[in-house]
XYZ file of C-alpha atoms in Angstrom:
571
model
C 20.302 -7.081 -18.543
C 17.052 -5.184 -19.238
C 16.277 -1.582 -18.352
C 14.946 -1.190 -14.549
C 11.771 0.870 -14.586
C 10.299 3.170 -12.429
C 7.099 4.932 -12.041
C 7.153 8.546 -12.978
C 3.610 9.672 -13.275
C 1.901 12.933 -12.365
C -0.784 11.269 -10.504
C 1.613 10.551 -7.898
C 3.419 13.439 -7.591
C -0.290 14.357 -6.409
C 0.691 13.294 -2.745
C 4.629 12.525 -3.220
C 5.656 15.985 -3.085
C 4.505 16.645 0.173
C 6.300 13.671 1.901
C 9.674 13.464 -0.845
C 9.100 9.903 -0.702
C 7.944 8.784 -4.494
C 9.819 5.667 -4.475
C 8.804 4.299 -1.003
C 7.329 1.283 -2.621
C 6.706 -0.606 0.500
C 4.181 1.404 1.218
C 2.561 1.683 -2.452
C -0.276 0.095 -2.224
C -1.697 2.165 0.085
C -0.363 5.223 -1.881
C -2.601 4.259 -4.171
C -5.261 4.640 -1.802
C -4.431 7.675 -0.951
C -4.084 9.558 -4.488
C -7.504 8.237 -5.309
C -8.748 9.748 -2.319
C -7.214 12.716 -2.459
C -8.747 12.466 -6.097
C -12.588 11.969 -4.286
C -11.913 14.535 -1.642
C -11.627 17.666 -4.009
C -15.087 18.310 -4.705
C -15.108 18.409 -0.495
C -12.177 21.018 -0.381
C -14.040 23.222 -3.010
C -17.612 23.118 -1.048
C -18.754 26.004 0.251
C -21.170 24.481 2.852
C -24.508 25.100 0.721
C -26.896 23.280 0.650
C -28.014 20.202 -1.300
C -29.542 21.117 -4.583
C -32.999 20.341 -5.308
C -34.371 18.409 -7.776
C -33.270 15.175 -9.483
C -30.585 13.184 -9.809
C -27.601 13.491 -11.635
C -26.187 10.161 -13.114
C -22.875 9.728 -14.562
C -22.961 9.448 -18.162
C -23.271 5.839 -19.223
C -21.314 3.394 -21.555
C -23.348 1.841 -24.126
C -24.853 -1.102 -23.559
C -23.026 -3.025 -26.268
C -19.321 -1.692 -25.292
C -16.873 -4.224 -24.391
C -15.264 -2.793 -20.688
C -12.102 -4.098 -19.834
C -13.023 -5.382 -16.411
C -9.830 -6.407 -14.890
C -8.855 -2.497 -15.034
C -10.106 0.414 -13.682
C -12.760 2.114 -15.974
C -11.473 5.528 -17.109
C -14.774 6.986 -18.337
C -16.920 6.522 -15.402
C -14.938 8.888 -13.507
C -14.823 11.422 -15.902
C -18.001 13.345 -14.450
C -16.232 13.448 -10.988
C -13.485 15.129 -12.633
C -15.555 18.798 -13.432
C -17.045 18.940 -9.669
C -16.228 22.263 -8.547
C -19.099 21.888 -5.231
C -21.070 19.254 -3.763
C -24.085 20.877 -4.368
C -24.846 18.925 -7.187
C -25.229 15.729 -4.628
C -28.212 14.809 -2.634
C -28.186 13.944 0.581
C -30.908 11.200 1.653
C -33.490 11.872 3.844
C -32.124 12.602 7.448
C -34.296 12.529 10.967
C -34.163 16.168 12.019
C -34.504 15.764 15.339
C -31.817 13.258 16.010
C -29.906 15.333 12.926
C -30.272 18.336 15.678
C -29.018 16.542 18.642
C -26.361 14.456 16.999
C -25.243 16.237 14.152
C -21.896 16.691 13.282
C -21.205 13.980 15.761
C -20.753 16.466 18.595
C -21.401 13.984 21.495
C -19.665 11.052 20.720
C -20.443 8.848 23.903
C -24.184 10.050 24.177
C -24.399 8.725 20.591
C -23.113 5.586 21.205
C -25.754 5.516 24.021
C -28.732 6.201 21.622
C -27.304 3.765 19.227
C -27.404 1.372 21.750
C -30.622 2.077 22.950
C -32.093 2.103 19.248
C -30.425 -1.548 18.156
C -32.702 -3.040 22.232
C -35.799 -1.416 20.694
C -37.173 -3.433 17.497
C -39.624 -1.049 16.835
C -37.722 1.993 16.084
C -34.312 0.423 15.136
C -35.401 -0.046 11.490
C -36.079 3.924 10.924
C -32.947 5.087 13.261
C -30.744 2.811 10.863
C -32.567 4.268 7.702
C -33.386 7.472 8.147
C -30.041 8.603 10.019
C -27.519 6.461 11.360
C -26.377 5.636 7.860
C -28.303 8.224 5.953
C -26.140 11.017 7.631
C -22.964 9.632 5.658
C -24.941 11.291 2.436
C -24.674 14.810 3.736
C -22.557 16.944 1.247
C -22.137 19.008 3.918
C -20.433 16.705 6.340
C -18.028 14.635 4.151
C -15.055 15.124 6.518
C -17.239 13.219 9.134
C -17.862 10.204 7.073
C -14.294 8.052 7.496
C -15.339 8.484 11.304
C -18.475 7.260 10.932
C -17.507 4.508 9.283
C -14.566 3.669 11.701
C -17.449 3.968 14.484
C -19.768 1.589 12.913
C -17.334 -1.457 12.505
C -15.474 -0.490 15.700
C -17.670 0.948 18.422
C -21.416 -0.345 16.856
C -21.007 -3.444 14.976
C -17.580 -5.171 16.803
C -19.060 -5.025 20.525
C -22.549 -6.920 19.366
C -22.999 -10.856 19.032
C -26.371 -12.905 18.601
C -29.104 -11.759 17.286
C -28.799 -8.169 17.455
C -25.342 -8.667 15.834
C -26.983 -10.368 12.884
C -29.326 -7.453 12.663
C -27.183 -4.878 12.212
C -24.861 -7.209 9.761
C -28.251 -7.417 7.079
C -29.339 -3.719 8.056
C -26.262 -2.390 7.107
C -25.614 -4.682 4.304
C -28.937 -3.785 2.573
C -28.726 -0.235 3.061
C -24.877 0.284 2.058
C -25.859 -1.380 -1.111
C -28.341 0.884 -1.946
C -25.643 3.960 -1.209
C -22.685 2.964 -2.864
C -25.359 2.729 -5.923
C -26.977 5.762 -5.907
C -25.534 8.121 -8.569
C -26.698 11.236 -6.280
C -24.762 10.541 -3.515
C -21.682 11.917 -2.610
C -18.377 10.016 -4.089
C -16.922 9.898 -0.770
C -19.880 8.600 0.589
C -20.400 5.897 -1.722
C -16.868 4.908 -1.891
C -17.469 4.254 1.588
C -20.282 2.187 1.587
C -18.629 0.111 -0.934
C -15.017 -0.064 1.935
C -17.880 -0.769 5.196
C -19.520 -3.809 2.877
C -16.299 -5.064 2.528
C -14.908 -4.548 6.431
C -18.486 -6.438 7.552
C -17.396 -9.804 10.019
C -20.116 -12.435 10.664
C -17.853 -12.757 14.065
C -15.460 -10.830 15.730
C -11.910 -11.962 16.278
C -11.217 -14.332 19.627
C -8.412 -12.634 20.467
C -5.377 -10.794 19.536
C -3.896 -13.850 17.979
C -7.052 -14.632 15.592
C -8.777 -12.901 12.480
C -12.481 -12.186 12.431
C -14.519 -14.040 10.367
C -15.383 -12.395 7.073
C -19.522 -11.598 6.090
C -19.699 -14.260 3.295
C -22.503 -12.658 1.124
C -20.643 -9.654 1.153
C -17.850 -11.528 -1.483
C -20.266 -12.435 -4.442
C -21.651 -8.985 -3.892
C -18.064 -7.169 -3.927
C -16.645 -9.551 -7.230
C -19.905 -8.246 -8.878
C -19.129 -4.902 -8.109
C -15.562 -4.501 -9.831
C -17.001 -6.486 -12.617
C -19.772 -4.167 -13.632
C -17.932 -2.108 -16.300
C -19.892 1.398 -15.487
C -19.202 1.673 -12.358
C -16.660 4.371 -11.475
C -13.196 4.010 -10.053
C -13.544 4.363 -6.732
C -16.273 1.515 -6.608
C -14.070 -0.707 -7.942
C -10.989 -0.151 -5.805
C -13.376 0.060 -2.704
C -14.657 -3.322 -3.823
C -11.120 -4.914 -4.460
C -10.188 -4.173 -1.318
C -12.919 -6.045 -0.093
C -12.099 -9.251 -2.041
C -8.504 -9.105 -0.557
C -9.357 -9.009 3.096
C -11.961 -11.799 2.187
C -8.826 -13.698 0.676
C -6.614 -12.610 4.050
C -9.404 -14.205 6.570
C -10.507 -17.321 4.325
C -13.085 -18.010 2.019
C -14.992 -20.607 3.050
C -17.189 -21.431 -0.391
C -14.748 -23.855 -2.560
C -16.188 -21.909 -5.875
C -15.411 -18.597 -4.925
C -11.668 -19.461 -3.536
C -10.141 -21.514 -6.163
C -12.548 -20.135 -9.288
C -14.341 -16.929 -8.856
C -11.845 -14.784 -7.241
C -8.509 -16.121 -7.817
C -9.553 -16.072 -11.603
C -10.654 -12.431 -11.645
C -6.811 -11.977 -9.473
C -5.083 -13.318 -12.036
C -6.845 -10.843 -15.021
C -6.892 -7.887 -12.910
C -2.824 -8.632 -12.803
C -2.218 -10.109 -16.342
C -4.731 -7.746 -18.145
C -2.940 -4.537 -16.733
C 0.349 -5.086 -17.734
C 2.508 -2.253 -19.604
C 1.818 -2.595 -23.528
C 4.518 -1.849 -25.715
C 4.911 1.910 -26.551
C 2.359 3.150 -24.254
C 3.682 6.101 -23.089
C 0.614 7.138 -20.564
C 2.314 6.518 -17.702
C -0.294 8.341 -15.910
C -2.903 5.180 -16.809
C -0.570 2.675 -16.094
C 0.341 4.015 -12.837
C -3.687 3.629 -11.692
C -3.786 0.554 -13.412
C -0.772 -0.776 -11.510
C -2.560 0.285 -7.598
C -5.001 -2.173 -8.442
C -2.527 -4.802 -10.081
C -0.722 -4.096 -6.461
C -3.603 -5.076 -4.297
C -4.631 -8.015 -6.998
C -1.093 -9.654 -6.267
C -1.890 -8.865 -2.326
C -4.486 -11.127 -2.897
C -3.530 -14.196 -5.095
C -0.655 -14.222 -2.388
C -2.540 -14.495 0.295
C -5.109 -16.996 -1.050
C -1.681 -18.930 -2.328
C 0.019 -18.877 1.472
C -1.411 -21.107 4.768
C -3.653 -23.727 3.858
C -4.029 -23.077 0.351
C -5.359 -24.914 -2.135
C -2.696 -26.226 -4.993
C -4.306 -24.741 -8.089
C -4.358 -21.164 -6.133
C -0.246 -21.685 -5.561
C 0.161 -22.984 -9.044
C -1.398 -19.734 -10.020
C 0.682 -17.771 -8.155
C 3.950 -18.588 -9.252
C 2.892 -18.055 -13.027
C 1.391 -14.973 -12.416
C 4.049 -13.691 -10.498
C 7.104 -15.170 -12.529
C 5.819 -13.303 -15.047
C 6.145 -9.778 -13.937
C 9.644 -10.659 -12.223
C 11.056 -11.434 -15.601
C 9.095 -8.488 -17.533
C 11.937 -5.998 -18.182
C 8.933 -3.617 -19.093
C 7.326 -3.848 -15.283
C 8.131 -1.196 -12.876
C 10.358 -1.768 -10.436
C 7.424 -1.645 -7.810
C 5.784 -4.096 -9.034
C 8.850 -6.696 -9.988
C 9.647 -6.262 -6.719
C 5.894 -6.696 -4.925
C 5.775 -10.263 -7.387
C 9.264 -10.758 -6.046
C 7.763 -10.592 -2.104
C 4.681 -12.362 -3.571
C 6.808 -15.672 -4.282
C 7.956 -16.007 -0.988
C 4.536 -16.165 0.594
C 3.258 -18.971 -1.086
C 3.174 -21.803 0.432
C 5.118 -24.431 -2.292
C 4.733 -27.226 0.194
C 1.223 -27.562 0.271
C 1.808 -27.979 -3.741
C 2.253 -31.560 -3.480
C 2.209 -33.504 -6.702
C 1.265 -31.060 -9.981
C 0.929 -31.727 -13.124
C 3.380 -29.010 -14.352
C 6.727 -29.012 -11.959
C 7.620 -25.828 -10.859
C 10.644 -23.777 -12.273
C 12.604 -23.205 -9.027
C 15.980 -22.949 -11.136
C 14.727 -20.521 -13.887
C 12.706 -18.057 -10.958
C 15.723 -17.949 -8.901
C 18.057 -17.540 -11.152
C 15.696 -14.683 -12.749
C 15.903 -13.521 -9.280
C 19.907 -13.162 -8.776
C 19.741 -11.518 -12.016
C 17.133 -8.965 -11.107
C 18.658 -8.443 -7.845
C 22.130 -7.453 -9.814
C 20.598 -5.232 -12.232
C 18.759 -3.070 -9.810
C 21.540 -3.351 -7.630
C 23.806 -1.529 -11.012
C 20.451 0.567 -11.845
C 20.362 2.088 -7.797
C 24.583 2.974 -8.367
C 23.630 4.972 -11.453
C 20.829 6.365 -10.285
C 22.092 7.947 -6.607
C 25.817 8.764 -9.069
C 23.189 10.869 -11.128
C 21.840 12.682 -8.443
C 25.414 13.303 -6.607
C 26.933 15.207 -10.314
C 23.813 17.150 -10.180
C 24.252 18.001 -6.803
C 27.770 18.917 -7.725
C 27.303 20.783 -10.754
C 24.334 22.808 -8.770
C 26.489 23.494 -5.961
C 29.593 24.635 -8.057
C 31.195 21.147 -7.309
C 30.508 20.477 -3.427
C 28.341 17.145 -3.407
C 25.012 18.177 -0.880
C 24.115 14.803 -0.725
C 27.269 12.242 0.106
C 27.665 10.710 3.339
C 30.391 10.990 6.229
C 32.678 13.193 5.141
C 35.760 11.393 3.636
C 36.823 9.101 1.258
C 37.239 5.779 1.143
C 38.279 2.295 -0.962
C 35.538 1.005 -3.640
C 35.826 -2.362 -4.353
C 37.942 -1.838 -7.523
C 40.326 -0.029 -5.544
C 38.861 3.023 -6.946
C 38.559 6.455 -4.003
C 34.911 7.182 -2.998
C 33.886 10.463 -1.996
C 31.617 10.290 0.847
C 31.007 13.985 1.316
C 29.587 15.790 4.116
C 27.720 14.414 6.847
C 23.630 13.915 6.909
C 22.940 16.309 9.648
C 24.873 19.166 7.700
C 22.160 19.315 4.869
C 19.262 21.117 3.792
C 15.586 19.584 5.161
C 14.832 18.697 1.383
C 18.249 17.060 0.335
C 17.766 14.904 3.550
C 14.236 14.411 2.798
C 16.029 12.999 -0.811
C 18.484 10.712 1.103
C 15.683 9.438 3.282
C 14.224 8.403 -0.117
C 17.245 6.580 -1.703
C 17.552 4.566 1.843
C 14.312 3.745 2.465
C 13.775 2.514 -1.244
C 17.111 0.197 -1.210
C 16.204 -1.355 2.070
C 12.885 -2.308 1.292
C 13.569 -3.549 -2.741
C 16.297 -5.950 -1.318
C 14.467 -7.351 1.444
C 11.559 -7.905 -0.645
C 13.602 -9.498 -3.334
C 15.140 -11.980 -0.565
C 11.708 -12.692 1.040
C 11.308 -13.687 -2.314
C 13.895 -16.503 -2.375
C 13.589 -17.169 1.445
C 10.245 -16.362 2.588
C 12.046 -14.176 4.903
C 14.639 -11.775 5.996
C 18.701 -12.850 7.045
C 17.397 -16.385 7.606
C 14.226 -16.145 9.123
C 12.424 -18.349 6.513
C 8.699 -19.897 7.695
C 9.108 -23.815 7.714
C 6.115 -23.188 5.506
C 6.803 -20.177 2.816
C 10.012 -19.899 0.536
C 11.233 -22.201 -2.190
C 14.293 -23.121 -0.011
C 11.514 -25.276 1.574
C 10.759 -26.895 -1.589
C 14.425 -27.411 -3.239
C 16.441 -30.342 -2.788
C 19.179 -29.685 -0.254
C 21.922 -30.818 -2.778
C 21.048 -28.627 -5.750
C 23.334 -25.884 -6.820
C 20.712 -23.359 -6.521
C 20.971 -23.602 -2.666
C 24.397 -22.305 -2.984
C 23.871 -19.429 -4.508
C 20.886 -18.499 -2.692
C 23.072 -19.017 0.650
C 25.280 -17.095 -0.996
C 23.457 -14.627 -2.298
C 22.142 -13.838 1.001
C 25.052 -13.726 2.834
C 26.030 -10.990 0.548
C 22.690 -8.911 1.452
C 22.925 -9.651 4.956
C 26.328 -7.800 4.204
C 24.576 -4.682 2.844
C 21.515 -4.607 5.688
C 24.334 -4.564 8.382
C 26.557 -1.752 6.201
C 22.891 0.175 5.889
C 21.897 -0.544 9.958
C 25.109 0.386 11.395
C 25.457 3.488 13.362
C 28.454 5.509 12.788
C 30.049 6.131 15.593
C 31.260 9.391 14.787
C 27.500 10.367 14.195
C 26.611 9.667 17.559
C 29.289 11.864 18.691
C 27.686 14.359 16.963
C 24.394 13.719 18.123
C 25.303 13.557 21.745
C 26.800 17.060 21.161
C 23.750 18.461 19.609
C 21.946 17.558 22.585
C 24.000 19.288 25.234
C 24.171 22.263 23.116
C 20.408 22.503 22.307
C 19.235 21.385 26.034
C 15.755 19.548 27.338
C 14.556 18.139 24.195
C 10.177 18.878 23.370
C 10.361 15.208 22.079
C 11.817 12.197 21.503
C 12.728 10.733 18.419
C 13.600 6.762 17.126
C 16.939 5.358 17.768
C 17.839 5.902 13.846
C 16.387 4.856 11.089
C 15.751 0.996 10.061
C 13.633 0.108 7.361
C 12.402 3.979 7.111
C 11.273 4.128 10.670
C 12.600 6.137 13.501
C 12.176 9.463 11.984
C 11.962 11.657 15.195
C 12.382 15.136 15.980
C 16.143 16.850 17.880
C 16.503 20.776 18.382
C 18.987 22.560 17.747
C 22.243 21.983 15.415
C 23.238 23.772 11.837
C 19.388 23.726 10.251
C 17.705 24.216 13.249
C 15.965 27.387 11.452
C 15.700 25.477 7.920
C 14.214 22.143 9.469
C 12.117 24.036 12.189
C 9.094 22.386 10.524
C 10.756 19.152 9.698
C 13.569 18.806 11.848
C 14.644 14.919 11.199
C 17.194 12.560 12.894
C 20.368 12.014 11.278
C 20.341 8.787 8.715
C 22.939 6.129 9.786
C 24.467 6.447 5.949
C 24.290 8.720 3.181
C 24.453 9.010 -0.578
C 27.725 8.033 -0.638
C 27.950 5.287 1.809
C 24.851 3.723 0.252
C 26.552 3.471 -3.121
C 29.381 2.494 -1.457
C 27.067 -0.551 0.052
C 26.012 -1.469 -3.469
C 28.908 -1.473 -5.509
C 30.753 -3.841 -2.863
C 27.216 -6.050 -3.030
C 27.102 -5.839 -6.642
C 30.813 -6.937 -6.846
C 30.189 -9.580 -4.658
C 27.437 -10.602 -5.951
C 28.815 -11.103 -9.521
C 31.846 -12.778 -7.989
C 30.249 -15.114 -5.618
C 26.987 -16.263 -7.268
C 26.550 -14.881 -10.706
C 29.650 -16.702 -12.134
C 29.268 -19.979 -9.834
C 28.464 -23.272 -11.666
């Protein structure tokens, strides 16, 4: 068994802190979004509302032209300059209409704006210098860069969505002209061009039908967004705003045959492949940034591998995705993402290949994944309960309902004291550990299945590609029944805890709000009043966890036994 590997890096503990959560890896990807935001928005939380400097512009220092960039990760050295911003002064904002800048600025009337948008997109001879000189120029203001993610979530939602026709078609190659020109000006704001670069991507030639269907996707906004990450100067935030692009391009369909089984499937594949851990690198830092854009890469290739995809786009798939499952070296986040990513592909649309798939050696990689993180979880959450003990002078803070029980060696298990009796952060810590099992487990069986406890698509999961009489399907039935096992240990409500709870609430009275019914899959995080930390969690006050500590590694050594018994030693 290899090592399991986590992420540790400081660039996440950018946001992490604040929510206790650094291993929620369900949600990573859009962690990732998030710390490189935060990253864009300090030069906003350092402005002083001046104004824009005058004079020229200031470009970020560029690599030479004969430098080899590594385009399938994200360029370190054209952020650099973003790094030293202290203001925004050094940005300059386009030129803005003053008088509608005087009525509208700031966005202060919302609906009369719409109206005047309206108004300008009927009149062809003004709409051109509305649209240039302040609709879009506005998003350039240094002054005004909390506005500009509500600008933007106006113009796809409340401008552009409502239009069809010609006038929508306008507005598609307005926008699409001038948002090019912004995400490329080296004066602008980051947050503004990092923008651009997300709108450009969110353009649809066609809104959605209804509920049940996708929008259809701006085609010459793809070649545009693929040239974008490739061009090795630009910074970051370009290129992640451009990614992001390319995958909801690969989530609605690409219609050009080049683009979805060459083009962007290839430059997929490197993004993931090129970005993997090299041996000895210690910067976890790096790899950690490296690995939110692997994260959305594999978001793609899965999705242009699942539905009606073409063969060679599954066949890449599975290689690229077996091949961070069985890298000891990976991070757990991202075994487990490639572990999700091989149940979504559709491996009966493969047909006849020239190279049969390994269905035997990925599963079986699977099992033995699933075991090892299932040991590496035990040690970790029997780490943090001796801490807890030696920091509390040998009273576990973080064990479960109070009692002791049977391990499945016969061995006692110390539960400890119930979820609602601890401190806001050792619950916040708990919340963690829970929220991290559940979601690593069902990804790993989504994996095998293509769903959850049975609930495999006729058209996703290798089950739907293995013969029924090959040994694999036993362990994988069995293998799940075991899991199924742990999700209902994890989901069920103790009974004595609800005691509890109902005695909390006639004690504390009318509740100010409601919260979830308990926790599944790290929702239902509500707010009660009252009970032993009402002054501790008065900022934070959070419904009590079905299970704790304790009962969760109770959970996994009885699915780890199991496990070992049932599958890993079958024939």
């Amino acid at each position: 068994m290899g090592q399991i590997v986590y992420h540790d890096s400081a660039v996440f503990s950018l946001v992490c802190p604040l929510l206790n959560v650094s291993a929620m890896h369900r949600f990573y990807p859009y962690f990732c979004v998030i710390v490189l935001c935060v990253y864009l928005s300090v030069p906003s939380l350092n402005a002083q509302s001046k104004p824009p400097a005058s004079g020229g512009k200031t470009t970020p220092a560029a690599k030479p032209a004969d430098a080899k960039v590594n385009v399938a990760a994200p360029n370190p050295d054209a952020a650099k300059p973003l790094s030293d911003d202290k203001t925004l002064a050094k940005y300059k904002a386009w030129n803005i209409d003053a008088d509608l800048e005087k009525t509208y600025g700031g966005n202060k009337e919302p609906a009369k704006f719409r109206t005047e948008t309206a108004k300008m997109l009927a009149d062809n001879a003004k709409r051109d210098a509305f649209f240039d000189t302040y609709y879009f120029a506005r998003w350039t203001n240094p002054d005004t860069q909390g506005l500009v993610q509500t600008y933007l979530d106006d113009f796809i939602k409340k401008d552009l969505d409502p239009l069809t026709g010609s006038t929508r078609e306008y507005l598609l190659k307005k926008s699409f002209e001038i948002l090019q020109k912004m995400a490329a000006d080296a004066a602008a704001t980051p947050t503004a061009r990092y923008n651009a670069v997300l709108a450009i991507g969110l353009l649809s030639q066609a809104k959605a039908k209804d509920n049940n269907s996708a929008p259809t996707a701006y085609a010459p906004a793809l070649p545009y967004l693929i040239e974008q990450y490739n061009k090795g100067n630009n910074p970051q935030y370009i290129q992640l705003g451009a990614l992001l692009g390319i995958v909801r391009h690969c989530a609605m369909g690409i219609a050009d045959a080049n683009l979805n089984t060459a083009a962007v499937p290839n430059l997929l594949v490197k993004i993931i492949t090129d970005g993997k851990p090299a041996a000895g690198n210690e910067d976890k830092n790096a790899q950690y940034l490296i690995d939110c854009f692997r994260t959305r890469a594999i978001d793609g290739l899965a999705l242009l591998g699942s539905g009606n995809a073409a063969p060679g786009n599954i066949v890449k798939g599975i290689k690229t995705f077996y091949d961070i499952l069985e890298n000891n070296g990976e991070a757990v986040e991202m075994r487990t993402r490639a572990a999700r990513a091989l149940g979504e592909l559709n491996y009966k649309a493969l047909g006849e290949t020239a190279t049969p798939v390994p269905y035997d050696d990925i599963i079986t990689t699977l099992l033995d994944f699933t075991k090892q993180l299932s040991d590496s979880e035990i040690q970790i959450i029997s780490d943090m309960l001796a801490k807890t003990k030696a920091e509390t002078g040998g009273v576990s803070a973080l064990g479960g309902e109070g009692g002791m029980r049977t391990g499945p060696a016969g061995q006692a298990v110390d539960t400890g004291p119930p979820f609602d009796s601890l401190p806001v952060e050792k619950k916040l810590e708990v919340i963690n550990v829970f929220q991290r099992v559940k979601s690593e487990f069902e990804d790993i069986m989504y994996g095998i299945r293509g769903g959850v406890k049975g609930s495999a698509s006729t058209a996703k999961g290798m089950m739907s590609a293995i013969p029924t009489d090959s040994p694999m399907v036993k362990k994988i039935n069995s293998t799940q029944a075991a899991m199924r096992n742990l999700f209902t240990y994890l989901d069920e409500k103790d009974e004595r805890q609800k005691k509890l709870d109902d005695r909390k609430k006639a004690a504390a009275g009318p509740q100010m709000e409601g919260g979830g019914e308990g926790m599944v899959m790290g929702e239902g995080i509500g707010r009660t009043s009252g009970g032993p930390n009402a002054e501790a969690d008065k900022n934070m006050d959070i419904k009590p966890l079905k299970v704790n500590l304790g009962d969760i590694k109770f959970a996994l050594e009885t699915f780890s036994a199991e496990l070992l018994d049932k599958v890993l030693k079958s024939g």
